[in-house]
Coordinates of C-alpha atoms in Angstrom, one line a residue:
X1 CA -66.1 47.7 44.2
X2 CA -62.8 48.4 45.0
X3 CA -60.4 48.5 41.9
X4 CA -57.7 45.7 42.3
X5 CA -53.8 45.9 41.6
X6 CA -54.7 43.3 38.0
X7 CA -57.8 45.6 37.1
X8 CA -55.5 48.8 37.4
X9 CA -52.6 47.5 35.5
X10 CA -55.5 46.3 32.4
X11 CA -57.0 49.8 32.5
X12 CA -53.3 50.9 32.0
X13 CA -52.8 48.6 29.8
X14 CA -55.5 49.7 27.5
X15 CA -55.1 53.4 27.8
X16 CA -51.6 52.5 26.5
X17 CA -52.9 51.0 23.7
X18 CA -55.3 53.4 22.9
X19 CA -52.9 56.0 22.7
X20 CA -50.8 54.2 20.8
X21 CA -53.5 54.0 18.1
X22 CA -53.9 57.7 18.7
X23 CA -50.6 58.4 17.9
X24 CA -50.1 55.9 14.6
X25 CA -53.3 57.7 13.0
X26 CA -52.0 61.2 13.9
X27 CA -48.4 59.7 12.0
X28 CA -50.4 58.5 9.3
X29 CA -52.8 61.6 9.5
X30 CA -54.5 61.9 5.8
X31 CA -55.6 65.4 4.0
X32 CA -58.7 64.4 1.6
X33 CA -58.6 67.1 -0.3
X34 CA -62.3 67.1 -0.9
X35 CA -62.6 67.8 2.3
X36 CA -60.8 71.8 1.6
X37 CA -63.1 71.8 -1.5
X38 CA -61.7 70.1 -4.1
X39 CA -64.2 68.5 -6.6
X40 CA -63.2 65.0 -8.3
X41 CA -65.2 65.7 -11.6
X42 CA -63.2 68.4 -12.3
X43 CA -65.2 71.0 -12.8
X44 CA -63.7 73.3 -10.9
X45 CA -59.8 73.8 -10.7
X46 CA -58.8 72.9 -7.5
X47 CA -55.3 74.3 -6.5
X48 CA -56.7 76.6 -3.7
X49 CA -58.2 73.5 -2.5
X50 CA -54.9 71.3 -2.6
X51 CA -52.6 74.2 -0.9
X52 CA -55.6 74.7 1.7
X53 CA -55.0 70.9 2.3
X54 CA -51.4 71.2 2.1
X55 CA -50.9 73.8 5.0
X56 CA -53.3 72.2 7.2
X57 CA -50.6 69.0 6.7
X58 CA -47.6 71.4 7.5
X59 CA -49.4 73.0 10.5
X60 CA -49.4 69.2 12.6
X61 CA -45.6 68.1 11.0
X62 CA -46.8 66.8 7.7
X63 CA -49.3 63.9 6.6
X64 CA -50.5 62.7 3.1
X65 CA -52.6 64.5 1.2
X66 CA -55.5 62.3 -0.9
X67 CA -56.8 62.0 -4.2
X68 CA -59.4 59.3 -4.3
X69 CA -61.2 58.4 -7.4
X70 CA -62.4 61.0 -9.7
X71 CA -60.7 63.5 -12.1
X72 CA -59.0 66.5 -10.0
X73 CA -58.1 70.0 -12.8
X74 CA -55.7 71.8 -10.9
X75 CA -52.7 73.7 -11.2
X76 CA -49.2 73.6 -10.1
X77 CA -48.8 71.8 -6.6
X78 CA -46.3 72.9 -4.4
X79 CA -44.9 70.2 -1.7
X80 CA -43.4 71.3 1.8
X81 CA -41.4 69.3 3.9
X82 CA -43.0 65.5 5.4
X83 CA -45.6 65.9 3.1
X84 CA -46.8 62.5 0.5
X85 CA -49.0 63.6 -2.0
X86 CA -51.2 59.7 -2.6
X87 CA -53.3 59.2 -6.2
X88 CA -55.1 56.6 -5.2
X89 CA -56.4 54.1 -8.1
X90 CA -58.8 55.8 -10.2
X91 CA -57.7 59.1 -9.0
X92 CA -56.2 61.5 -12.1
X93 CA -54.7 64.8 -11.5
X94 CA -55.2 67.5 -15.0
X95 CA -53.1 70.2 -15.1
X96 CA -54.3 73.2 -16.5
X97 CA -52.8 74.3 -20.0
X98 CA -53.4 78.4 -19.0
X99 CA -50.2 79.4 -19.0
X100 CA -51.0 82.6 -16.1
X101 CA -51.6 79.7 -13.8
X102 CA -48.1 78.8 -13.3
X103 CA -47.2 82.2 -12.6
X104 CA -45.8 83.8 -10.5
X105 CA -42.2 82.1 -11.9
X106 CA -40.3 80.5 -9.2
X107 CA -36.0 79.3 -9.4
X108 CA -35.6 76.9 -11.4
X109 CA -32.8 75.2 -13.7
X110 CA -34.0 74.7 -17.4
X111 CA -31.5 72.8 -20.1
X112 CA -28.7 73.3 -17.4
X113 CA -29.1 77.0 -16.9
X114 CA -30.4 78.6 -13.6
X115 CA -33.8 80.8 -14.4
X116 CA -36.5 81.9 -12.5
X117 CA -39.3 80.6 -15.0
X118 CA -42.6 79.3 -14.6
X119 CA -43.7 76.9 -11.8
X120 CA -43.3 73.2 -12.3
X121 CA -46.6 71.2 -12.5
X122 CA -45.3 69.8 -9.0
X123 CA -42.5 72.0 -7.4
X124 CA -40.6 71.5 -4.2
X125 CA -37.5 73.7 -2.8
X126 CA -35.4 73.3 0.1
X127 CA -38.1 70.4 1.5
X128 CA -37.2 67.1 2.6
X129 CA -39.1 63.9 3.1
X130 CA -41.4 64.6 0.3
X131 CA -43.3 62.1 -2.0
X132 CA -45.8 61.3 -5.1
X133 CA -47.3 58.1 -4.8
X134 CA -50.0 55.8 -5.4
X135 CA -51.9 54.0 -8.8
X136 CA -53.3 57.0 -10.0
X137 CA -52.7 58.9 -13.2
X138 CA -51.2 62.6 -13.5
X139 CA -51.8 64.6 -16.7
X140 CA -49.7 67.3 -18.1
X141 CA -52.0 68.5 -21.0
X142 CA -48.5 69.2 -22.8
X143 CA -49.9 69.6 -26.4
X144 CA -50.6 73.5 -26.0
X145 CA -47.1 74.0 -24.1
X146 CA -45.5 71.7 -27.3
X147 CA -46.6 74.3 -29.8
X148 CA -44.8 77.1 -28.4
X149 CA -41.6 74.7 -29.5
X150 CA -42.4 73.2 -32.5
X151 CA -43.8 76.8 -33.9
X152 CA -40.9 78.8 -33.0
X153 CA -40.2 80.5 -35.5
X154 CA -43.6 82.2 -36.2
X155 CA -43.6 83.3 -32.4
X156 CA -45.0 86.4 -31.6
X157 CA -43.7 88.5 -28.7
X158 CA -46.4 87.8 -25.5
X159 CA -46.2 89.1 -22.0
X160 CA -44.6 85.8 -21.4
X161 CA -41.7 86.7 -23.3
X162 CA -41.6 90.3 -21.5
X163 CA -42.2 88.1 -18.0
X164 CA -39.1 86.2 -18.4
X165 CA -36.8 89.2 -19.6
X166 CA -37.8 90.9 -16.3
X167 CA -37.4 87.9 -14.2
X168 CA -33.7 86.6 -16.1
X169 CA -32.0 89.9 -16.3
X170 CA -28.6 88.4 -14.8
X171 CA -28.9 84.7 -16.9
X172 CA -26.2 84.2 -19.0
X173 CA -28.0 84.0 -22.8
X174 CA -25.6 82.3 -24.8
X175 CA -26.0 79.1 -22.6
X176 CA -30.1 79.5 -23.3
X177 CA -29.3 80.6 -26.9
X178 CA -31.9 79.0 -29.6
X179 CA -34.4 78.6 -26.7
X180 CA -34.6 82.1 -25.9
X181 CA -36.1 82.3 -29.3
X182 CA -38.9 80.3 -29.1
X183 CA -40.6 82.9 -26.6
X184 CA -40.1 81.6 -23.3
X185 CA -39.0 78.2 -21.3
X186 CA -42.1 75.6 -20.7
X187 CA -42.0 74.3 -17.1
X188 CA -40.8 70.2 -15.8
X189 CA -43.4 68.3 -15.1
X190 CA -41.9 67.5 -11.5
X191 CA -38.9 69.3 -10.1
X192 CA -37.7 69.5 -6.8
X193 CA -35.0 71.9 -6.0
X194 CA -32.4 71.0 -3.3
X195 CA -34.5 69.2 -1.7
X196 CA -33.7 65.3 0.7
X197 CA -35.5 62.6 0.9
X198 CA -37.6 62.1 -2.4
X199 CA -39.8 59.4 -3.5
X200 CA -42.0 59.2 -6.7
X201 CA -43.6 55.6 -7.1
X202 CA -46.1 54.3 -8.4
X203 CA -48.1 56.7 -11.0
X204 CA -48.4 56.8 -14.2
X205 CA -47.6 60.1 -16.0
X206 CA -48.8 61.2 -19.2
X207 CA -48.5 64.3 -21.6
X208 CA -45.6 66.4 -19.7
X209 CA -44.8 69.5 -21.2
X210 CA -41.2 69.1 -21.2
X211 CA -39.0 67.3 -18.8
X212 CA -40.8 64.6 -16.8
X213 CA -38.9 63.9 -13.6
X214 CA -36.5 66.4 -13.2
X215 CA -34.9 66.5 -9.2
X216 CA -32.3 68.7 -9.6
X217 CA -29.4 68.9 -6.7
X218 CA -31.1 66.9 -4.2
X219 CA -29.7 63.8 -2.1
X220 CA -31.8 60.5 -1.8
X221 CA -34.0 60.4 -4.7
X222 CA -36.0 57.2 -5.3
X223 CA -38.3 56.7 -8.5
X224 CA -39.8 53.2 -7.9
X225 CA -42.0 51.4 -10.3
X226 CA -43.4 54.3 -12.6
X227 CA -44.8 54.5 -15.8
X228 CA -44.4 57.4 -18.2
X229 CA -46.0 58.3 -21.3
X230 CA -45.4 60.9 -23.9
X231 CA -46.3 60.8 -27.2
X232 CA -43.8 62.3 -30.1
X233 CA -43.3 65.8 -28.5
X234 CA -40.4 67.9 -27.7
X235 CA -38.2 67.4 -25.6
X236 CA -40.4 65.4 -23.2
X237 CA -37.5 63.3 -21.4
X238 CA -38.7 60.9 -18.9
X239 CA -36.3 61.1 -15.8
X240 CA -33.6 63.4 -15.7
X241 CA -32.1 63.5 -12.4
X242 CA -29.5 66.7 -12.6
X243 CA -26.5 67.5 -10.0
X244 CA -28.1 64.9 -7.6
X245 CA -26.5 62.2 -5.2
X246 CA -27.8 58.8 -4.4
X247 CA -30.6 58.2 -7.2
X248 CA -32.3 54.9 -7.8
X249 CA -34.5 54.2 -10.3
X250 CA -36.1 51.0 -10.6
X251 CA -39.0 49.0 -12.2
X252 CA -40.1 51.8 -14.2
X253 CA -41.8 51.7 -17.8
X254 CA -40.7 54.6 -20.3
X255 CA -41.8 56.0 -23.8
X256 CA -41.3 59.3 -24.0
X257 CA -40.5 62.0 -27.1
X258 CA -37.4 62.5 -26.5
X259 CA -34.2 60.8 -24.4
X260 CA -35.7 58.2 -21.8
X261 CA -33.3 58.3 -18.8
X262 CA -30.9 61.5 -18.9
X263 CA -27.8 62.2 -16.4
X264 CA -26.9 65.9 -16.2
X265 CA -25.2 68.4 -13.9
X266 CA -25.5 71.6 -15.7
X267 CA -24.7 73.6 -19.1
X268 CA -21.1 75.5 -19.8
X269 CA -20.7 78.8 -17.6
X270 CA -23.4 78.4 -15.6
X271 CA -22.6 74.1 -15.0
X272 CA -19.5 74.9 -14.3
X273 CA -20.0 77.9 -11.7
X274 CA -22.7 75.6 -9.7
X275 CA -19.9 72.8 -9.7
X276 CA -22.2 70.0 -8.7
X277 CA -21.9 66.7 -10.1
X278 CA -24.3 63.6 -10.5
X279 CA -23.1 61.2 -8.9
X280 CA -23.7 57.6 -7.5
X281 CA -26.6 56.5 -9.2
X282 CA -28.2 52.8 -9.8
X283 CA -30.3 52.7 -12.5
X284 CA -32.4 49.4 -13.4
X285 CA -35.1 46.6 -13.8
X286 CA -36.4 49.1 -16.2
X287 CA -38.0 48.9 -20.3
X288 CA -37.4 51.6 -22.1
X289 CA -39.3 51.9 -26.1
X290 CA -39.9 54.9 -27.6
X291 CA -37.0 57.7 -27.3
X292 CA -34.0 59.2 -28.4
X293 CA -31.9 57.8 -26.3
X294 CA -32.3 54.5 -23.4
X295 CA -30.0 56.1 -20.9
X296 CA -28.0 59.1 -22.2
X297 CA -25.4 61.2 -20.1
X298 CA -24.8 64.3 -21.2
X299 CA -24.7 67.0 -23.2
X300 CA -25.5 69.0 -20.1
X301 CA -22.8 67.2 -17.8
X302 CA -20.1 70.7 -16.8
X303 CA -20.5 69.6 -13.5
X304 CA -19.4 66.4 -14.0
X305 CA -21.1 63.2 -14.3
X306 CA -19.6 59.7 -11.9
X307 CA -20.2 56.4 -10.5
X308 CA -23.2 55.6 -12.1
X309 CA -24.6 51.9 -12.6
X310 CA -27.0 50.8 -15.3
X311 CA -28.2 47.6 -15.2
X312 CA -30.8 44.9 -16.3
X313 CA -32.3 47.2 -18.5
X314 CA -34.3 46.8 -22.0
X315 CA -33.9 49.1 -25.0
X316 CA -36.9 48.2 -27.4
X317 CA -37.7 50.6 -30.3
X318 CA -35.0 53.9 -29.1
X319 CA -32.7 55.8 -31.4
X320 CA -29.6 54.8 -29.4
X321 CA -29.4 52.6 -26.3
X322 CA -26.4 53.8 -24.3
X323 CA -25.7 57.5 -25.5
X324 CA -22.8 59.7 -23.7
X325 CA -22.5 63.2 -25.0
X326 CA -20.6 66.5 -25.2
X327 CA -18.9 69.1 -26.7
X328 CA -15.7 71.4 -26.1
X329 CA -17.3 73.9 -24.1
X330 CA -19.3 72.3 -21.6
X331 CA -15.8 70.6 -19.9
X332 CA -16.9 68.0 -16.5
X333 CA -16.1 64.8 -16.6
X334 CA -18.0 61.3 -17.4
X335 CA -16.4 58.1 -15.4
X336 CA -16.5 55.4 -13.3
X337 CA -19.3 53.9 -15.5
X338 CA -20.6 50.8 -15.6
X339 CA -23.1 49.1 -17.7
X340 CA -24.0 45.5 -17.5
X341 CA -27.2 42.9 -18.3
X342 CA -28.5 44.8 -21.4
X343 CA -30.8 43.7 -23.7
X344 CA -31.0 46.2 -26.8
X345 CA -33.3 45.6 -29.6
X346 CA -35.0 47.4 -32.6
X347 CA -32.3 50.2 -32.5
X348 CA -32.4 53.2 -34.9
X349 CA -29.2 54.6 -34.7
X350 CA -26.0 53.4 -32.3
X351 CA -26.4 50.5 -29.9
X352 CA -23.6 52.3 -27.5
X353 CA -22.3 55.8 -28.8
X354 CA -19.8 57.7 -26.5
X355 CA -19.5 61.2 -28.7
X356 CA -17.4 64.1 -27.8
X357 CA -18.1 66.4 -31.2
X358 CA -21.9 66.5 -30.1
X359 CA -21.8 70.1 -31.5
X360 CA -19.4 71.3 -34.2
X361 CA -16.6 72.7 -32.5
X362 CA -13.0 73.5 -33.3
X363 CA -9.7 72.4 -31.6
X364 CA -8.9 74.0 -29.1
X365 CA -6.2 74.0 -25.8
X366 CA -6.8 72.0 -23.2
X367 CA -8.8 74.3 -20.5
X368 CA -12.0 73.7 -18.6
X369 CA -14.2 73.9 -21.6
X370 CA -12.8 70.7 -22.3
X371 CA -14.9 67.6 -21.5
X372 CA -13.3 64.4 -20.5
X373 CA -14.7 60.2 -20.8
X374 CA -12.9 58.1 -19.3
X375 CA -13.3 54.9 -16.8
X376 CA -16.6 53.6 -18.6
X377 CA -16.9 49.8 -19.1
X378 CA -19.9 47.8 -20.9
X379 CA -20.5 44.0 -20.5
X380 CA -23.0 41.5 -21.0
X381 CA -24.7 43.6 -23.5
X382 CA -26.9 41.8 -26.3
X383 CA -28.3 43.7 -29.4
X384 CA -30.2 42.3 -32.4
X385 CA -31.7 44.5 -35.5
X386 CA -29.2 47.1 -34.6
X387 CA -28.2 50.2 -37.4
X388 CA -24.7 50.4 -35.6
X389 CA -23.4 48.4 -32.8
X390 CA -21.0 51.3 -31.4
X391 CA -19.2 54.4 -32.1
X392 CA -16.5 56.6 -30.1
X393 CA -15.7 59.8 -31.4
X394 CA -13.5 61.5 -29.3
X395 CA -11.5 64.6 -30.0
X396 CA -8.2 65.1 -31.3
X397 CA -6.7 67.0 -28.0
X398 CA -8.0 65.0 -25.7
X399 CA -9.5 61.7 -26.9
X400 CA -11.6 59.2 -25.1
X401 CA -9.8 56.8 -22.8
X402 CA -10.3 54.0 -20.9
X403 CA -13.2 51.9 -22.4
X404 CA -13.7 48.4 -21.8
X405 CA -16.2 45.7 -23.7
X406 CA -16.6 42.5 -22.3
X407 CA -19.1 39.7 -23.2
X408 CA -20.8 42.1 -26.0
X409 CA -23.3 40.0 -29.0
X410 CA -24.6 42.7 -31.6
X411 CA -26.4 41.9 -34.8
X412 CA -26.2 45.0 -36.7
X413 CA -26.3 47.0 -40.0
X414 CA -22.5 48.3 -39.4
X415 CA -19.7 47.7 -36.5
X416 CA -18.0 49.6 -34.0
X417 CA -16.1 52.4 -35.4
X418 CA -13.6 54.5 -32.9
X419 CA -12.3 58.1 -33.4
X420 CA -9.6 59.4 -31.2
X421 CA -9.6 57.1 -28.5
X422 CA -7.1 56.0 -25.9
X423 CA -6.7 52.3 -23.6
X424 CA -9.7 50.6 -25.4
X425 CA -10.4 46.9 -25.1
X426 CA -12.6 44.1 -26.7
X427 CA -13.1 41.1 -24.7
X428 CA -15.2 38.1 -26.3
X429 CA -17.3 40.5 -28.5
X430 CA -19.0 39.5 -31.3
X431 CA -20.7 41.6 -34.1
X432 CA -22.1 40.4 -36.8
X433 CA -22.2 43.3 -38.8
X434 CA -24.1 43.4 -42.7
X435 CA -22.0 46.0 -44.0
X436 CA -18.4 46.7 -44.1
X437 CA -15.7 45.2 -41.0
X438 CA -17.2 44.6 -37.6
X439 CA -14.7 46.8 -36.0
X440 CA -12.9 50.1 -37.5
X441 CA -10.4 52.6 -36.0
X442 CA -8.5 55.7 -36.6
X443 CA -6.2 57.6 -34.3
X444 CA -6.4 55.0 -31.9
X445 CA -3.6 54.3 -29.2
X446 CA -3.7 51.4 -26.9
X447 CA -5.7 48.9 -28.5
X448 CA -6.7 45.3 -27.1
X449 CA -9.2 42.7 -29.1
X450 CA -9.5 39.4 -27.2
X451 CA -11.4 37.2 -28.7
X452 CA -12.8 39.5 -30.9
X453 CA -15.0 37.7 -33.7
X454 CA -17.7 37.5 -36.2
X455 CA -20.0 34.8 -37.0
X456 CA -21.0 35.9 -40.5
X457 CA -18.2 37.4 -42.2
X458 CA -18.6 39.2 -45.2
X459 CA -16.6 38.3 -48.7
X460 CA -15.5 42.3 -49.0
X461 CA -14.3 43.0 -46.2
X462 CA -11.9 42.1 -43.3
X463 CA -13.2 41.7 -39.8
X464 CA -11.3 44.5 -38.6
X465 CA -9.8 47.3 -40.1
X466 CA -7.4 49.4 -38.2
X467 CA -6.6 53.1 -39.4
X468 CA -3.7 54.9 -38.2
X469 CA -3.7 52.7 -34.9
X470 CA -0.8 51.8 -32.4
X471 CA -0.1 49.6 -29.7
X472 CA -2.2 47.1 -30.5
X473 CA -2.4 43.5 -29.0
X474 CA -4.6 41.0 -31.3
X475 CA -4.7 37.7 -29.0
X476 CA -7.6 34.5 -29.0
X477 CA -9.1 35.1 -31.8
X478 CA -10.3 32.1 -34.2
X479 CA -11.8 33.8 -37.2
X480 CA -14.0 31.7 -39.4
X481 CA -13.5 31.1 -43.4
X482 CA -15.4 33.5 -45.8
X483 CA -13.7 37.3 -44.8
X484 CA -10.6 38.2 -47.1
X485 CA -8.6 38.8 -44.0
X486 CA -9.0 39.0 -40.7
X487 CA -6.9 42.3 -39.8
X488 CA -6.3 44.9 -42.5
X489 CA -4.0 47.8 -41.1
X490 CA -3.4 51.3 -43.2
X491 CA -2.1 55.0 -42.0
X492 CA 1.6 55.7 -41.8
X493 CA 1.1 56.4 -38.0
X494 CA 0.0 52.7 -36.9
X495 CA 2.6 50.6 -35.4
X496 CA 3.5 48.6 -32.6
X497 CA 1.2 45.4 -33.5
X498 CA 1.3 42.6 -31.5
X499 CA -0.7 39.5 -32.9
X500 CA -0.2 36.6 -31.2
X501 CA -2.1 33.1 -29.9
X502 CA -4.7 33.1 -32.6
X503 CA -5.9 30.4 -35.2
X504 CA -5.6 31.8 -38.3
X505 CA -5.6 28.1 -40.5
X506 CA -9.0 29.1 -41.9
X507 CA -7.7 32.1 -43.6
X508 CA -5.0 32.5 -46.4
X509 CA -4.2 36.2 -45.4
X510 CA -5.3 36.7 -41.8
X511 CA -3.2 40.2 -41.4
X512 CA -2.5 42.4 -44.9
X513 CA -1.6 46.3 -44.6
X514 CA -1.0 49.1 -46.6
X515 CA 2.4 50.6 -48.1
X516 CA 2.5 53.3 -45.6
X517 CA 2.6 51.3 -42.7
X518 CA 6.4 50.7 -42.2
X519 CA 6.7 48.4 -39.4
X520 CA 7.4 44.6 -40.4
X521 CA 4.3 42.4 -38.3
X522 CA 5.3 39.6 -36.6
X523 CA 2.7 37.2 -35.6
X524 CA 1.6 33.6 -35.2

C-alpha cells in the first residue's frame, strides 16, 4: 500500500520522538560503577573501578556516576568536568585510612597556605559543572588521620614527613608553623580547587579527617540540604568555603569537632600574595549543635572576607554562635556583614564575639599586616542560657568600627563588653545578664544605646558601665527599679555624653561617674 502524506508525517513524527528519548537518556547517561568492577560489600577497594567509570563519563561529555545500595571502600575520587557523582539511598562510600592511598600529593591549600599535600578524599581542579549528590552516606574513617594530631608531640619522623619536605620546598613555614610539627598535613574531606559550577546536596557525611567541605577559589558553589557528622576530633570543620564567590548554603544539619561554618581567604604571606577574597555568600535555613563556633570568619581571612548574609539560623549546644577573628599579621578585611533571624541557645562561650587579638600580638604601625572589621550589623538575634552575650576586642591602632545591634534579647551569664571600638550602636537590645552590668566599655568612641534595657537588673551593679568612652548618645531608655544606677561612667578620657529623652523616675541616681571624668553631664 502506498504510504500516504498523514502516515508519513506520523512515522516522522515518531522517529522525532524517539530520538528525542535517545538524546535525554544519552544527557542523563548513568556510570554504575559495578558495572567497571566495583563491589558494594566492600571487599575490595574500588578506586580503579570508580576512575574506570569516571573516564568512560568524560569520554561522551560527562554523565553521573552511581552508587546504589551496598557499602563501596575506596579511595580518593577525583571528579572532572560535567561529571555528578549520585549515592543513592543505602549506598555508603568508605574511605580507606592507608595513608599511601592518597598519594601521589596533589595542590592543595591547607590552614590558608598553598601545599602540594595528599589527595582530598574527593578532589576536583580546574573542572566545572561538578556535583555529589544523592541520600547516601560518605565515610571518612578520620580516627587514624586524628591521631597523627592529637599525638604530635610523640611523632616520629615517617616517609610522610620526608614526602612533604620534597613536595613543599618553596612553602613559606612560618605560615604552617606548629602544624609542620605534627609530621605532615591530613587531607579535606572534599575540596575542589578553582573549579565553577559546584553542587554537594543531599548526603550525609561522617568521620572527615579534617576539613569537611572545603571549595577553595571556585565561583558558584551550592551546598543544599546536607548533613555532617563528626565526633570530638580535631579540627573537623564542617563547611569552609575559602576565597570563593557566590556560595549558598542552605538546609544543612551540622555537628562537627571543631568550627561549624567557616569563611576564609587565606593565611598572612601566602593570603595576602593570592589576594582573593570571599565574597557574596548567603548562608541559612541551617541548625548548627556541636562546635566551636556557628559561623565563624576568620582567622584565616588575608584576602579579605565581604558581603556575606547569615540568616535563619540555629545555634544549639556551640562554644560561640557568631565568631569573627584575627590577628595583626594576617591584615584583609571583614565587612558588609549582615546577620539577622538567629536563634542561639545553650552557648558555652560568647553569643557574638568580633575579636581582633585572636593571637597575642604587639602594637604595631598601621601596614598590611593589619586586619580591619568594619560594616557588620546584627538584628533579630535571640539567645537564652548564654555564658556572654557579646564581646569586641579590637586593637588599640586600629579598633573595630561600624557595628550595629538592633532588635537583640540575650539571657546570659555576663553582658556585652567592647574593647577599642569605633561608631557602635544598640538599638532595642535587651540583656539580661546574671553577673555584673549588661553592657561595659573601654576606649570606646562613637557610642549610641537606643533603648537599651534590662529586665532583671541586678542590686550591684548599674546597667551600663562606660570606661573611658566618648561621644556617647543615651536616648529611649526606661530603666526598671532594682539597679543602683542606670549609667555609671569612669576614665579621665570619656566625655562628650549626651543623655537625653529617657524615663529615669524609677531610679534615684540614673547617671553617677567617677572623679576623673571632668565634664559636667547634662541630661533629662
Amino acid at each position: 500500500m502506498k504510504p500516504t502524506l498523514k502516515t508519513a508525517r506520523n512515522l516522522s513524527l515518531c522517529l522525532a520522538f524517539f530520538l528525542m528519548l535517545a538524546n535525554k537518556a544519552s544527557a542523563q547517561k548513568y556510570f554504575n560503577v559495578q558495572d567497571y568492577g566495583a563491589k558494594a560489600d566492600s571487599s575490595t577497594l574500588a578506586t580503579v573501578a570508580i576512575q574506570k567509570a569516571i573516564a568512560a563519563a568524560v569520554k561522551v561529555g560527562g554523565g553521573t556516576i552511581y552508587f546504589g545500595p551496598g557499602k563501596y571502600l575506596t579511595g580518593p575520587i577525583h571528579l572532572k568536568s560535567n561529571i555528578n557523582i549520585l549515592i543513592d539511598a543505602g549506598a555508603e562510600l568508605h574511605f580507606s585510612d592507608n595513608f599511601d592511598h592518597y598519594l601521589p600529593a596533589v595542590p592543595s591549600r591547607w590552614e590558608g597556605t598553598m601545599v602540594n599535600n595528599f589527595s582530598p578524599l574527593f578532589y576536583a581542579y580546574e573542572a566545572e559543572n561538578i556535583s555529589i549528590t544523592g541520600r547516601g552516606l560518605i565515610n571518612g574513617n578520620g580516627k587514624k588521620w586524628w591521631a597523627t594530631s592529637e599525638n604530635f608531640a610523640n611523632v616520629q619522623p615517617t616517609k610522610y614527613m620526608e614526602i612533604f619536605k620534597q613536595n613543599n620546598k618553596n612553602v613559606i613555614a612560618p605560615d604552617l608553623k606548629g602544624w609542620i610539627e605534627r609530621g605532615f598535613l591530613r587531607p579535606p574531606f572534599i575540596q575542589f580547587m578553582f573549579c565553577k559550577n559546584v553542587l554537594i546536596q543531599g548526603i550525609k557525611i561522617i568521620n572527615s579527617p579534617f576539613w569537611t567541605v572545603n571549595p577553595q577559589f571556585c565561583e558558584n558553589v551550592t551546598v543544599q540540604g546536607v548533613t555532617i557528622e563528626n565526633p570530638p576530633s580535631p579540627n573537623t570543620d564542617g563547611i569552609n568555603p575559602e576565597s570563593c564567590r557566590y556560595v549558598h548554603i542552605s538546609d544543612c544539619h551540622i555537628s562537627v569537632g571543631d568550627d561549624c561554618i567557616t569563611i576564609k581567604s587565606g593565611k598572612d604571606r601566602d593570603g595576602r600574595r593570592m589576594n582573593v577574597p570571599a565574597e557574596n555568600y548567603t548562608i541559612t535555613n541551617t541548625t548548627m549543635l556541636s562546635g566551636h563556633g556557628g559561623v565563624v570568619i576568620g582567622s584565616e581571612m588575608s584576602g579579605g572576607v565581604k558581603k556575606i548574609v547569615i540568616s535563619n539560623c540555629v545555634f544549639d549546644g556551640t562554644d560561640r554562635g557568631i565568631r569573627i577573628k584575627s590577628a595583626r599579621g594576617r591584615g584583609g578585611v571583614v565587612e558588609d556583614i549582615r546577620v539577622s533571624n538567629i536563634i542561639m541557645k545553650n552557648i558555652q562561650d560568647e553569643a557574638i564575639v568580633l575579636n581582633m587579638q585572636y593571637a597575642k600580638t604587639e602594637v604595631e604601625p598601621v601596614s598590611e599586616r593589619t586586619p580591619i572589621f568594619r560594616n557588620i550589623h546584627f538584628s533579630n538575634i535571640t539567645g537564652v542560657d548564654i555564658n556572654v552575650a557579646g564581646k569586641i576586642v579590637g586593637i588599640e591602632e586600629l579598633p573595630v568600627d561600624q557595628i550595629t545591634f538592633n532588635d537583640i534579647q540575650m539571657d546570659a551569664k555576663e553582658g556585652f563588653n567592647l574593647l577599642n571600638a569605633s561608631n557602635i550602636e544598640f538599638h532595642q537590645v535587651t540583656v539580661n545578664a546574671k553577673n555584673g552590668s549588661a553592657l561595659k566599655t573601654d576606649n570606646v568612641t562613637n557610642l549610641e544605646l537606643n533603648g537599651f534595657k534590662t529586665n532583671k537588673p541586678l542590686a550591684d551593679s548599674p546597667v551600663i558601665s562606660l570606661k573611658n568612652t566618648s561621644n556617647v548618645f543615651i536616648h529611649n531608655s526606661w530603666p526598671k527599679a532594682g539597679s543602683p544606677n542606670f549609667v555609671s561612667i569612669s576614665g579621665s578620657k570619656s566625655s562628650n555624653f549626651t543623655i537625653k529623652n529617657n524615663n529615669f523616675k524609677a531610679l534615684k541616681n540614673p547617671v553617677i561617674k567617677s572623679s576623673e571624668v571632668k565634664e559636667k553631664l547634662v541630661f533629662d
